[in-house]
Coordinates of C-alpha atoms in Angstrom, one line a residue:
M54 CA 83.1 87.8 62.6
P55 CA 84.6 84.3 63.4
D56 CA 82.7 81.0 63.5
G57 CA 81.7 79.7 66.9
V58 CA 80.5 83.2 68.1
A59 CA 78.0 81.6 70.5
L60 CA 80.8 79.6 72.1
L61 CA 83.0 82.7 72.5
D62 CA 80.1 84.7 73.9
A63 CA 79.6 82.1 76.6
L64 CA 83.2 82.4 77.9
P65 CA 83.6 84.2 81.2
M66 CA 86.8 86.0 80.2
P67 CA 86.9 88.9 77.7
V68 CA 87.7 88.0 74.1
V69 CA 88.6 90.6 71.4
L70 CA 89.3 90.0 67.7
V71 CA 91.7 92.5 66.4
G72 CA 92.2 93.0 62.7
A73 CA 94.3 95.3 60.4
G74 CA 95.2 98.6 61.9
H75 CA 94.4 97.2 65.3
R76 CA 90.7 97.7 64.5
I77 CA 88.4 95.8 66.9
R78 CA 86.2 93.4 64.8
Y79 CA 84.5 91.4 67.5
V80 CA 84.1 91.3 71.3
N81 CA 82.2 88.8 73.4
S82 CA 79.8 89.7 76.3
A83 CA 82.5 89.5 79.0
A84 CA 84.5 92.3 77.3
E85 CA 81.7 94.9 78.0
P86 CA 82.1 95.0 81.8
F87 CA 85.9 94.5 81.5
F88 CA 86.5 97.6 79.3
G89 CA 83.5 99.5 80.6
V90 CA 82.2 100.0 77.0
S91 CA 79.3 98.4 75.2
S92 CA 79.9 95.9 72.4
P93 CA 78.4 98.1 69.7
H94 CA 80.8 100.9 70.6
L95 CA 83.8 98.6 71.0
V96 CA 83.5 97.2 67.5
Q97 CA 83.7 100.7 66.2
M98 CA 87.0 101.4 68.0
C99 CA 90.6 100.6 67.6
L100 CA 92.7 99.0 70.3
T101 CA 94.7 102.3 70.4
D102 CA 91.5 103.9 71.7
L103 CA 91.7 101.8 74.8
L104 CA 95.5 101.5 75.3
A105 CA 98.5 103.7 74.8
G106 CA 100.3 103.0 71.5
D107 CA 103.4 101.7 73.2
H108 CA 101.6 99.1 75.3
P109 CA 103.1 95.6 75.3
V110 CA 99.9 94.2 73.9
F111 CA 100.7 95.7 70.5
L112 CA 104.1 94.0 70.4
L113 CA 102.3 90.8 71.3
V114 CA 99.9 91.2 68.3
E115 CA 102.9 91.8 66.0
Q116 CA 104.7 88.7 67.2
V117 CA 101.7 86.5 66.8
L118 CA 101.2 87.7 63.2
R119 CA 104.9 87.4 62.4
D120 CA 105.5 84.0 64.0
G121 CA 102.1 82.4 63.8
V122 CA 102.2 81.1 67.3
T123 CA 100.2 81.6 70.5
I124 CA 101.9 84.1 72.9
A125 CA 101.0 85.2 76.4
E126 CA 102.1 88.1 78.5
H127 CA 101.5 88.0 82.3
E128 CA 101.0 90.7 85.0
L129 CA 100.3 93.5 82.6
M130 CA 98.8 96.8 83.5
L131 CA 96.0 97.9 81.1
E132 CA 95.8 101.7 81.5
G133 CA 94.3 104.1 79.1
P134 CA 91.6 106.8 78.8
R135 CA 88.8 104.3 79.6
L136 CA 90.2 101.7 81.9
R137 CA 92.8 100.8 84.5
R138 CA 93.4 97.1 85.3
T139 CA 96.4 95.5 86.9
G140 CA 97.7 91.9 87.0
I141 CA 96.2 91.0 83.7
T142 CA 97.3 88.1 81.5
V143 CA 96.8 88.6 77.8
Q144 CA 97.0 85.7 75.3
G145 CA 97.1 86.2 71.6
T146 CA 96.3 83.5 69.0
L147 CA 96.4 83.6 65.2
V148 CA 93.0 83.1 63.6
T149 CA 93.7 81.2 60.3
E150 CA 90.2 81.7 59.0
E151 CA 90.6 85.5 59.4
P152 CA 93.7 86.7 57.6
G153 CA 95.6 89.4 59.5
A154 CA 93.4 88.9 62.6
V155 CA 94.5 88.0 66.2
L156 CA 92.2 86.7 68.9
L157 CA 93.1 88.3 72.3
T158 CA 91.9 86.8 75.6
F159 CA 92.2 88.8 78.9
H160 CA 92.5 86.9 82.1
D161 CA 92.0 88.9 85.3
S162 CA 93.6 87.0 88.2
S163 CA 92.9 89.9 90.7
A164 CA 89.8 88.1 92.2
A165 CA 91.9 85.0 93.0
R166 CA 94.6 87.2 94.6
T167 CA 92.0 89.0 96.5
L168 CA 90.7 85.8 97.9
D169 CA 94.2 84.7 98.8
R170 CA 94.8 87.9 100.7
Q171 CA 91.5 87.6 102.4
L172 CA 92.4 84.2 103.8
T173 CA 95.7 85.7 104.9
F174 CA 93.9 88.6 106.7
R175 CA 91.7 86.1 108.5
S176 CA 94.6 84.0 109.6
A177 CA 96.4 87.0 110.9
A178 CA 93.3 88.0 112.9
R179 CA 93.0 84.6 114.4
S180 CA 96.6 84.7 115.5
V181 CA 95.9 87.8 117.4
S182 CA 92.6 86.7 118.9
G183 CA 94.3 84.1 121.2
M184 CA 96.8 86.7 122.4
A185 CA 94.1 89.2 123.0
A186 CA 92.2 86.7 125.3
I187 CA 95.4 86.1 127.3
L188 CA 96.2 89.8 127.6
A189 CA 92.6 90.7 128.7
H190 CA 92.9 88.3 131.6
E191 CA 96.5 88.6 132.6
V192 CA 97.1 92.3 131.9
K193 CA 93.9 94.2 132.4
N194 CA 93.3 93.0 136.0
P195 CA 96.8 93.9 137.3
L196 CA 96.5 97.2 135.4
S197 CA 93.4 98.1 137.4
G198 CA 95.3 97.7 140.6
I199 CA 98.3 99.7 139.3
R200 CA 96.0 102.5 138.2
G201 CA 94.1 102.6 141.5
A202 CA 97.4 102.7 143.4
A203 CA 98.6 105.6 141.2
Q204 CA 95.5 107.6 141.9
L205 CA 95.9 107.1 145.6
L206 CA 99.5 108.2 145.4
E207 CA 98.6 111.2 143.3
S208 CA 96.4 112.6 146.1
S209 CA 98.9 111.9 148.9
V210 CA 102.4 112.4 147.7
A211 CA 104.4 115.7 147.6
E212 CA 104.0 118.0 144.7
N213 CA 107.3 117.0 143.2
D214 CA 106.3 113.3 143.1
R215 CA 102.7 113.9 141.8
E216 CA 103.9 114.1 138.3
L217 CA 105.3 110.6 138.5
A218 CA 102.0 109.3 139.9
V219 CA 100.2 110.9 136.9
L220 CA 102.7 109.3 134.6
I221 CA 102.0 105.9 136.0
R222 CA 98.2 106.4 135.7
D223 CA 98.4 107.7 132.1
E224 CA 100.7 104.8 131.0
A225 CA 98.4 102.3 132.6
D226 CA 95.5 103.8 130.6
R227 CA 97.5 103.6 127.4
I228 CA 98.3 99.9 127.9
R229 CA 94.6 99.3 128.8
D230 CA 93.5 101.0 125.6
L231 CA 95.9 98.8 123.5
V232 CA 94.6 95.7 125.2
E233 CA 91.0 96.7 124.5
R234 CA 91.8 97.3 120.9
M235 CA 93.3 93.8 120.7
E236 CA 90.2 92.4 122.3
M237 CA 88.3 93.4 119.2
F238 CA 90.1 90.5 117.4
S239 CA 88.1 88.0 119.4
D240 CA 85.8 85.6 117.5
K241 CA 82.6 86.9 119.0
P242 CA 79.7 87.0 116.5
I243 CA 78.7 90.5 115.3
E244 CA 75.2 91.8 115.2
R245 CA 74.2 92.7 111.6
R246 CA 71.3 94.6 110.2
P247 CA 70.5 96.7 107.1
V248 CA 72.9 99.7 107.1
N249 CA 72.7 102.8 104.8
I250 CA 76.4 103.0 103.8
H251 CA 76.0 106.7 102.8
R252 CA 74.9 107.6 106.3
V253 CA 78.0 105.8 107.6
L254 CA 80.2 107.7 105.2
E255 CA 78.6 111.0 106.1
R256 CA 79.3 110.3 109.7
V257 CA 82.9 109.5 108.9
R258 CA 83.3 112.6 106.8
L259 CA 81.9 114.9 109.6
L260 CA 84.2 113.3 112.2
A261 CA 87.2 113.6 110.0
Q262 CA 86.6 117.2 109.0
Q263 CA 86.1 118.2 112.6
G264 CA 89.3 116.6 113.6
F265 CA 92.3 115.1 111.8
A266 CA 91.3 116.1 108.3
A267 CA 90.1 119.6 109.0
D268 CA 92.5 121.1 106.4
I269 CA 92.1 118.4 103.8
R270 CA 89.5 118.5 100.9
I271 CA 87.1 115.5 101.0
V272 CA 85.3 114.7 97.8
E273 CA 82.2 112.4 97.6
E274 CA 81.4 110.3 94.6
Y275 CA 78.4 108.2 95.5
D276 CA 75.8 106.1 93.7
P277 CA 72.7 107.1 95.6
S278 CA 70.7 104.1 94.3
L279 CA 72.6 101.5 96.3
P280 CA 70.7 99.0 98.5
P281 CA 71.6 98.8 102.2
V282 CA 74.7 96.9 103.4
W283 CA 74.1 93.9 105.6
G284 CA 76.5 94.8 108.4
N285 CA 77.2 96.4 111.8
R286 CA 77.0 100.2 111.6
D287 CA 79.5 101.0 114.4
Q288 CA 82.1 98.6 113.1
L289 CA 81.8 100.0 109.6
V290 CA 82.2 103.5 111.0
Q291 CA 85.3 102.4 112.8
V292 CA 86.9 100.8 109.7
L293 CA 86.1 103.7 107.4
L294 CA 87.2 106.3 110.0
N295 CA 90.5 104.5 110.4
L296 CA 91.0 104.3 106.6
V297 CA 90.3 108.0 106.2
K298 CA 92.7 108.8 109.0
N299 CA 95.4 106.8 107.3
A300 CA 94.7 108.7 104.0
A301 CA 94.9 112.1 105.9
E302 CA 98.2 111.1 107.5
A303 CA 99.6 110.0 104.2
I304 CA 98.7 113.4 102.6
A305 CA 100.1 115.3 105.6
S306 CA 103.4 113.4 105.4
D307 CA 103.8 114.4 101.8
G308 CA 103.6 118.0 102.7
Q309 CA 102.0 118.9 99.3
G310 CA 98.4 119.0 100.3
G311 CA 95.9 116.7 98.6
T312 CA 92.4 115.2 98.4
I313 CA 90.6 112.3 99.9
T314 CA 87.8 110.8 97.8
L315 CA 85.0 108.7 99.3
G316 CA 83.1 106.7 96.7
T317 CA 80.4 104.0 96.4
S318 CA 79.5 101.9 93.4
Y319 CA 77.6 98.7 92.4
R320 CA 79.7 96.0 90.7
H321 CA 79.3 92.3 90.2
G322 CA 82.0 91.1 92.6
V323 CA 83.3 87.8 93.9
R324 CA 81.1 85.4 95.8
L325 CA 82.3 84.2 99.3
A326 CA 81.1 81.7 101.8
V327 CA 80.1 83.6 105.0
P328 CA 80.2 81.8 108.4
G329 CA 76.7 80.9 109.5
M330 CA 75.2 81.0 106.0
E331 CA 74.5 78.1 103.7
Q332 CA 74.7 80.0 100.4
R333 CA 77.6 82.0 99.0
V334 CA 77.1 85.7 99.2
E335 CA 77.8 88.1 96.3
L336 CA 79.7 91.3 97.2
P337 CA 78.4 93.8 94.7
L338 CA 78.6 97.0 96.8
V339 CA 82.0 98.7 96.7
V340 CA 83.1 101.4 99.1
S341 CA 86.3 103.2 98.2
V342 CA 88.7 105.5 100.1
R343 CA 91.2 107.2 97.8
D344 CA 93.9 109.7 98.6
S345 CA 96.5 111.6 96.6
G346 CA 99.3 110.9 99.0
P347 CA 102.8 109.6 98.1
G348 CA 101.6 105.9 98.0
I349 CA 102.6 102.9 100.0
P350 CA 106.3 101.8 99.9
D351 CA 106.9 98.6 97.9
S352 CA 108.7 97.0 100.9
I353 CA 105.6 96.9 103.1
R354 CA 102.8 96.3 100.6
P355 CA 102.8 92.5 101.0
H356 CA 102.6 92.9 104.8
L357 CA 100.0 95.6 105.1
F358 CA 97.4 93.6 107.1
E359 CA 99.9 91.9 109.4
P360 CA 99.3 92.8 113.0
F361 CA 101.9 95.2 114.6
L362 CA 103.2 96.4 111.3
T363 CA 103.4 100.2 111.3
T364 CA 105.5 103.0 109.8
K365 CA 104.2 105.5 112.3
A366 CA 106.3 106.5 115.3
S367 CA 103.3 106.3 117.6
G368 CA 101.3 103.6 115.8
S369 CA 100.3 100.2 117.2
G370 CA 100.1 98.5 113.8
L371 CA 96.6 97.1 114.5
G372 CA 94.5 99.5 112.4
L373 CA 94.6 97.7 109.0
A374 CA 94.8 94.2 110.6
L375 CA 91.6 95.1 112.5
A376 CA 90.0 96.5 109.4
G377 CA 90.7 93.3 107.6
K378 CA 89.2 91.3 110.4
I379 CA 86.0 93.3 110.6
I380 CA 85.4 93.3 106.9
G381 CA 86.1 89.5 106.9
D382 CA 83.5 89.1 109.7
H383 CA 81.0 90.9 107.4
G384 CA 81.7 88.3 104.7
G385 CA 83.4 91.0 102.7
V386 CA 86.8 91.6 101.0
I387 CA 89.2 94.5 101.5
E388 CA 91.9 95.3 99.0
I389 CA 94.4 98.1 98.4
D390 CA 95.8 99.5 95.2
S391 CA 98.6 101.9 95.6
Q392 CA 101.1 103.8 93.4
P393 CA 102.9 107.1 93.7
G394 CA 100.3 109.9 94.0
R395 CA 97.3 107.5 94.4
T396 CA 96.3 105.0 97.0
E397 CA 92.8 103.4 97.0
V398 CA 91.3 101.0 99.5
L399 CA 88.3 99.1 98.3
L400 CA 85.7 97.4 100.5
H401 CA 83.5 94.8 98.8
L402 CA 80.4 94.2 100.9
P403 CA 77.3 92.2 100.8
V404 CA 73.9 93.9 100.4
V405 CA 70.4 93.2 101.7
A406 CA 68.4 91.6 99.0
E407 CA 65.1 93.4 98.5
G408 CA 62.3 91.7 100.4
K409 CA 64.6 89.1 101.9
D410 CA 66.4 88.7 105.2
P411 CA 70.0 87.7 104.6
T412 CA 70.0 85.4 107.6

């Protein structure tokens, strides 16, 4: 074990000392949650127990030992039997006091990227809120007149023309529904109270299985010990129902059948400043919606939460933008991880502290 162990143990990023045969000789405290394995078990393992033998990290270790220099690899995916992490920077340094040993540090920049995306989502939502206010005033009022006139015509015109009157009425209703959806982007404060997230998910599951996901298997992987979410039940139902619908449509488009997995877990997440609150809020409760569909095309991944972006013939492109806005209003974070055969949406939400009112 190297000198300065206390200092390494205080570092917030995972540190692993690898010796001969890629045997793990030391890990600091941050390595435990990163790899999902306790320190006593990690020091009995080899790096090959965590990563595939052809992973770039092993080449990095060899280069550090051969050249005696510090080397870093960026945007690596760490995938093995026990973990799956993306966007990781690994830095290897030769330890002169420990012959044949390399000190590896793992830097996870996903939290920073998540915060950047969250700011983008909120900016996109604000850009729509002004338009929604204009549409509500300038479009909904004339639409009411058009719809009323269409109803009068429907009862008075000849049978051959009645179909046209019905068409006018239905199209007016469709435009009104779109405007009302956009009105949800307004900056009105939301009412929040303790919400049992599992009851929300059960409601979403029942609605999905009675409708658009009737032929799709839905699996539940819940942590029953979770505290309540500090949120708005109806809005959380709306967000999760939309995410499950997206998952069902992705599976249906693949034509291969598939599974939707709803999950909850408790993790120490990022801390965000929430409007109206003096202190930053930790987001430890994670809700996940995972599907086995074909994945999201690379071309649209950077633009997923932009308003009016859609790949559906009949879609408005407001679903994910609205989801981002609602979760942002809750002081939470939404992120998406997608690859062929697997897409997962993660909602990081604040919880109600026991015996305390979050406000």
